CSV table of C-alpha atoms in Angstrom, one decimal:
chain,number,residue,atom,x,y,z
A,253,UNK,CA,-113.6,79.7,-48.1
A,254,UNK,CA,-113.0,83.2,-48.7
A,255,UNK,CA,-114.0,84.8,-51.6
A,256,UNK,CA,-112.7,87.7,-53.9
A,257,UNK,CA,-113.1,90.7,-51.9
A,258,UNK,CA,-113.0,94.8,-53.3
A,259,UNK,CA,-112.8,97.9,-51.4
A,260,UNK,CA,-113.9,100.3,-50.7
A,261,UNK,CA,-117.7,99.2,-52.1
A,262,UNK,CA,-118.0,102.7,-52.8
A,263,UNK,CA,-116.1,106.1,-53.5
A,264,UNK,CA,-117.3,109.0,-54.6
A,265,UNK,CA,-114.6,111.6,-55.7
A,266,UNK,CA,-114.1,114.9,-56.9
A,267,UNK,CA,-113.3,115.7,-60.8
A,268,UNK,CA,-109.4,115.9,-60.6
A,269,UNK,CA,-108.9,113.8,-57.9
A,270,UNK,CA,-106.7,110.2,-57.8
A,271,UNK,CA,-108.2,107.1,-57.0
A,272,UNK,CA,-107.1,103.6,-55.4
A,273,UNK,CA,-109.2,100.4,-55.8
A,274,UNK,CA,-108.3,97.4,-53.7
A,275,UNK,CA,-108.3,94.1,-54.4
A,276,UNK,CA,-108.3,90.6,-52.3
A,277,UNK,CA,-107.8,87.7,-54.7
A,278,UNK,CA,-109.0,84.2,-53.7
A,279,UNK,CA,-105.8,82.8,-51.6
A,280,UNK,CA,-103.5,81.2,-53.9
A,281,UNK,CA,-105.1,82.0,-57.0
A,282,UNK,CA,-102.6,83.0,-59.6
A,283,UNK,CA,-104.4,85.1,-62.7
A,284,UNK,CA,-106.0,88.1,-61.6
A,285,UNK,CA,-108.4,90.5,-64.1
A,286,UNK,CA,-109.6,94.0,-63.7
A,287,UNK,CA,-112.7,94.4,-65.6
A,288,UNK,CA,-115.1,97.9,-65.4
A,289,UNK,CA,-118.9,97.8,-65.5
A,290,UNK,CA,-120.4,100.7,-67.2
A,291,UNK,CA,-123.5,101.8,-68.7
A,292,UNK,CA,-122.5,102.8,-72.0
A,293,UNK,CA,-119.9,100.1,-72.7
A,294,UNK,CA,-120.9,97.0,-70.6
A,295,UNK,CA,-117.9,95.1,-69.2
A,296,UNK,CA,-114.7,95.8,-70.2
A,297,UNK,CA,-111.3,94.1,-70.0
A,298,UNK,CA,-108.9,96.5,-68.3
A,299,UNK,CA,-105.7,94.8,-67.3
A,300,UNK,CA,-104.6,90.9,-66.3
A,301,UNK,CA,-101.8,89.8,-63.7
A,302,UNK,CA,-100.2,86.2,-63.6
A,303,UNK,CA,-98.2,86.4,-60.3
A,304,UNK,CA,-96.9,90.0,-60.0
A,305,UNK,CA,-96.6,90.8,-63.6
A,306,UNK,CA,-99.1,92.2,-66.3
A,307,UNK,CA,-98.5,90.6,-69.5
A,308,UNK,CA,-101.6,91.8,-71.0
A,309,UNK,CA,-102.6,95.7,-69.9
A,310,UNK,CA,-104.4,96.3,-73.1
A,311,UNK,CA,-107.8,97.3,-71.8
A,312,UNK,CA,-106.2,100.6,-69.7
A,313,UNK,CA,-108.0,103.3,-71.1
A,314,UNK,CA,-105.3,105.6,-70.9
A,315,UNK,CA,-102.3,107.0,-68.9
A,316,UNK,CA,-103.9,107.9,-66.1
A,317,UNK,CA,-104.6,104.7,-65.2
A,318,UNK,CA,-102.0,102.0,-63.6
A,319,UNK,CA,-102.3,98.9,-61.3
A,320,UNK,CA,-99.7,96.7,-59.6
A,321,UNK,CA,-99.9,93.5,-57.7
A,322,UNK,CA,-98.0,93.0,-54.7
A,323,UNK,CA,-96.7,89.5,-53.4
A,324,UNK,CA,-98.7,87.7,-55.5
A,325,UNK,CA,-101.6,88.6,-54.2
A,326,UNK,CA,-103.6,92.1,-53.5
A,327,UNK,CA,-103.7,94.6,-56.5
A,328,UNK,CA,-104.4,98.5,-56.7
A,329,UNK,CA,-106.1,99.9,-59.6
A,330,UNK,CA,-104.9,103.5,-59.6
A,331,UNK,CA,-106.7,105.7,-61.5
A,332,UNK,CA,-104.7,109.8,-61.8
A,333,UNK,CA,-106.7,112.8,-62.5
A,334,UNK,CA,-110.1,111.2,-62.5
A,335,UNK,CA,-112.7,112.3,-65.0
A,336,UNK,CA,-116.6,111.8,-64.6
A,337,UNK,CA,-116.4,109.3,-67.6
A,338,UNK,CA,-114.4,107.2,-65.3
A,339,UNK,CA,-117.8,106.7,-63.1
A,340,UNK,CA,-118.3,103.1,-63.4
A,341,UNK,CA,-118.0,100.2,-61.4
A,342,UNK,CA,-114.5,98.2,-61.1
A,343,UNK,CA,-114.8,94.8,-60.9
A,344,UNK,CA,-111.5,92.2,-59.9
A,345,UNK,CA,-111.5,88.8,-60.6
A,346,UNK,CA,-109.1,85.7,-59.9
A,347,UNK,CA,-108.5,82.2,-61.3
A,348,UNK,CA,-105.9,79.7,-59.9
A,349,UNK,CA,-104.2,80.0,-63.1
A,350,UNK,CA,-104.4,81.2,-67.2
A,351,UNK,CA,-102.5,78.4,-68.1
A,352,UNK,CA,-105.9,76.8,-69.6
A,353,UNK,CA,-109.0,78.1,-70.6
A,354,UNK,CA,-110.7,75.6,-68.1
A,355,UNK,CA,-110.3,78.1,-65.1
A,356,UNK,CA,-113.5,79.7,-64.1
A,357,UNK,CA,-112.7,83.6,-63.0
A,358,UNK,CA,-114.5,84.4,-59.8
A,359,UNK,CA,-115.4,87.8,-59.1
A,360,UNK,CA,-115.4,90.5,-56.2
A,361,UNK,CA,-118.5,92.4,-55.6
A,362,UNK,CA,-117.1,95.9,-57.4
A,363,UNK,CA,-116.3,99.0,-56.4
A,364,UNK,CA,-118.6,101.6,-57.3
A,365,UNK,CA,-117.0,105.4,-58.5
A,366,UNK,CA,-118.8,108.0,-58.9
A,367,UNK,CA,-116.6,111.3,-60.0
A,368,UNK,CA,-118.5,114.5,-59.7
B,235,UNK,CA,-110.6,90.1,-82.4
B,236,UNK,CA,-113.0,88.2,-80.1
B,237,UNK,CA,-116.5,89.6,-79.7
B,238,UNK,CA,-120.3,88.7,-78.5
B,239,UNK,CA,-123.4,89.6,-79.4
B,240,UNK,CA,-126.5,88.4,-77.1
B,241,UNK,CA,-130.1,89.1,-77.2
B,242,UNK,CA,-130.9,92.6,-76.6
B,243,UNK,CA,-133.5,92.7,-73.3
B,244,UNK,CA,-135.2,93.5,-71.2
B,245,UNK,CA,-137.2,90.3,-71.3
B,246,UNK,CA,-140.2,89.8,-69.6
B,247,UNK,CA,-141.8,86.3,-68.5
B,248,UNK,CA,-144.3,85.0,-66.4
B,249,UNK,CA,-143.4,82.0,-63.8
B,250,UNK,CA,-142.8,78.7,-65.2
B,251,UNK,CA,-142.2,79.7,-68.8
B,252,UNK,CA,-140.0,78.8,-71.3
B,253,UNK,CA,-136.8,80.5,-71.7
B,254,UNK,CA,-134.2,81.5,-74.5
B,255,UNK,CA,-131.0,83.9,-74.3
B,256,UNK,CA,-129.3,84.1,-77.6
B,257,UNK,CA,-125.5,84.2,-78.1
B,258,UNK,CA,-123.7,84.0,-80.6
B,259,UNK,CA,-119.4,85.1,-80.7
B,260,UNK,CA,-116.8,85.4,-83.0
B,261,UNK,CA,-113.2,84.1,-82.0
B,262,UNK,CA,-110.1,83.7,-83.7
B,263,UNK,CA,-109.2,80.5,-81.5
B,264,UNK,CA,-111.1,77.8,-80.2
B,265,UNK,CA,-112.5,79.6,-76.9
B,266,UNK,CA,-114.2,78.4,-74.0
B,267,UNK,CA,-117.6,79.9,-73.1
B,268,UNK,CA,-119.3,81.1,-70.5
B,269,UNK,CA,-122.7,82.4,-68.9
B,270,UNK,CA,-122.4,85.1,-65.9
B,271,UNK,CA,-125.4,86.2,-63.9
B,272,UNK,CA,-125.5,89.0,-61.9
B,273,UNK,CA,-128.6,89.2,-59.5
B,274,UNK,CA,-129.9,92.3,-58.3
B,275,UNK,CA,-127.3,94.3,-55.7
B,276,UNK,CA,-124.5,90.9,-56.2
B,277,UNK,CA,-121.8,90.2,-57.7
B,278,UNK,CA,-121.2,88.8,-61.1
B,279,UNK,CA,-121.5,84.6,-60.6
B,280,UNK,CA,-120.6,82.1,-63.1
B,281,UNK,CA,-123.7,80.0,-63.9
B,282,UNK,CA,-122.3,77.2,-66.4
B,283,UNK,CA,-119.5,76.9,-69.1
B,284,UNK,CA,-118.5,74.6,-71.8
B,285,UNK,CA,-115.0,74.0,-72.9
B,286,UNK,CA,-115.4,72.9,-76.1
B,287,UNK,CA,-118.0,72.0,-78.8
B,288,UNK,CA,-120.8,70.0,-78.3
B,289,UNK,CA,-120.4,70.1,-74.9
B,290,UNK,CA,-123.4,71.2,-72.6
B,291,UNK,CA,-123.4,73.6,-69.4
B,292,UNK,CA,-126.0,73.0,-67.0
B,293,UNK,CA,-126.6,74.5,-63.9
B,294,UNK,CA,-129.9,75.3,-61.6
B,295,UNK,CA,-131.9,73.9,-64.2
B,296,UNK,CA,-130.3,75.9,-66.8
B,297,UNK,CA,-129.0,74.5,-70.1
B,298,UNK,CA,-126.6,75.8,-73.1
B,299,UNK,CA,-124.9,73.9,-75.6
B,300,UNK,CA,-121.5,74.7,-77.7
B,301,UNK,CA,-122.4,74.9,-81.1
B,302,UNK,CA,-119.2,75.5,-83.1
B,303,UNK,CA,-121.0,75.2,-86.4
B,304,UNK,CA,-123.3,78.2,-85.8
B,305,UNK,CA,-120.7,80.0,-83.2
B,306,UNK,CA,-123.5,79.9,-80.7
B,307,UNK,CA,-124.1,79.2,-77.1
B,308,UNK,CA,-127.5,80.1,-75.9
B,309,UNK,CA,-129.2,79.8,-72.7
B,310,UNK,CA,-132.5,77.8,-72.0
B,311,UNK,CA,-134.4,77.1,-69.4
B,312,UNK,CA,-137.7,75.5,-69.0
B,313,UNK,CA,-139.3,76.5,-66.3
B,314,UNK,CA,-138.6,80.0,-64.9
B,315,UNK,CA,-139.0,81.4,-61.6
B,316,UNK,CA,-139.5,84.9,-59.6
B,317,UNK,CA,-135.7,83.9,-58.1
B,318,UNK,CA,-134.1,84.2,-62.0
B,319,UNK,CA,-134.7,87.7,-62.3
B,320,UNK,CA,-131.1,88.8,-62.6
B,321,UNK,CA,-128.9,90.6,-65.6
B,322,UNK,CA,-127.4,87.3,-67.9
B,323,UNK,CA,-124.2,87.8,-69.5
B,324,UNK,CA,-122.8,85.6,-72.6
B,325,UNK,CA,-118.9,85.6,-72.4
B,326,UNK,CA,-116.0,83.4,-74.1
B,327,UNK,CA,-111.9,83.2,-73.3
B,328,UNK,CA,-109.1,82.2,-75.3
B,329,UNK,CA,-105.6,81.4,-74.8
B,330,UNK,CA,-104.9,84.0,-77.6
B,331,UNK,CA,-106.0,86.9,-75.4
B,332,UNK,CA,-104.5,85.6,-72.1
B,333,UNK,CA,-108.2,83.9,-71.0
B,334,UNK,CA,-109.7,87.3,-70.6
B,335,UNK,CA,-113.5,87.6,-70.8
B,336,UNK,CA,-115.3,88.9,-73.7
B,337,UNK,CA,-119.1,89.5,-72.4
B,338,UNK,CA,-122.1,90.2,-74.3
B,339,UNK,CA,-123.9,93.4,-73.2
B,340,UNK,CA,-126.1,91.4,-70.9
B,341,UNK,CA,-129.5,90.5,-71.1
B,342,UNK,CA,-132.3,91.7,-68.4
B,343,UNK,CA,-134.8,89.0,-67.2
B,344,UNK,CA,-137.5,89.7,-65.2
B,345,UNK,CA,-139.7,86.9,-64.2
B,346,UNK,CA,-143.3,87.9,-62.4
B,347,UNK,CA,-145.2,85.6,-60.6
């Protein structure tokens, strides 16, 4: 079946600009993470959904960054006023639940940003 | 909190050797753990877990065992090939931080024929 899908694969943007990052979980998967992949820090927890709430948005680096899941399903990573520290690559992964530590996360292919 | 520490890389082996990733974690719970690979231009994949200790992961000839008394989980595999080359990451969830992953910094394998 279908896997976790991302786009776009890449975006390049301008200092200043706002971003959105897509993403497609695995159909009827609950839990859904939102993890960045960068040089200097390695992977990241940013924010996790179960259903269309985020009980746990502890990783966000700051203000200018949001996300929201729509329908239980696709989420936007939103990310205001982007700063070349924010060059990194986003990765979203789903489970069919949290409910036990037995479900394996399964991961998009990322979305590369690049902020000049 | 929850952290891991893994063997710093890059490491370097030839074809058919022996291999070891160390990992060890610290967790407040009793968490599950994982290994990720990521090979070159993919996606992060999950390679094998274990659930709880004493139990062993094992995948594509690739071994690790939960050892709760040294809070350790590393990877072994005895006979590489040019196909493993690929970034490994050690990671472990909880129910205490809402099953989010904890990763290692990832360790870089390249394996030449």
């Amino acid at each position: 079946g279908a896997g976790v899908s991302q786009s776009p694969s890449n975006k390049v943007t301008e200092k200043g600009k706002d971003v959105e990052l897509r993403c497609d979980p695995i159909s009827g998967h609950t839990a859904l993470y939102w993890y960045r992949q960068s040089l200097g820090q390695g992977l990241e927890f940013l924010i996790y959904f179960q259903g269309n709430s985020a009980p746990d948005k502890s990783g966000l680096p700051s203000d200018r960054f949001s996300a929201e899941r729509t329908g239980g399903s696709v989420s936007t990573l939103t990310i205001q006023r982007t700063q070349q520290e924010d060059s990194a690559v986003y990765l979203c992964a789903s489970s069919l639940s949290a409910s036990g530590a037995k479900e394996t996360q399964y991961f998009g292919p990322g979305t590369r940003l690049l902020v000049l | 909190g929850n952290s891991v520490t893994q063997m710093e890389g890059p490491v370097t082996l030839s074809e058919e050797a022996f291999l070891t990733i160390n990992c060890t974690y610290t967790a407040t719970g009793y968490p599950s753990l994982f290994w990720y690979v990521q090979y070159p231009g993919e996606g992060l994949q999950l390679l094998l877990k274990a659930t709880k200790a004493d139990d062993k992961g094992s995948n594509k000839g690739f071994e690790a065992t939960y050892r709760k008394e040294t809070t350790s989980f590393h990877l072994e595999k005895g006979s590489v090939q040019v196909s493993d080359s690929a970034v490994y990451f050690c990671a472990l969830s909880d129910r205490g931080s809402n099953y989010k992953l904890t990763f290692g910094k990832g360790t870089l394998l390249t394996v030449n024929p």
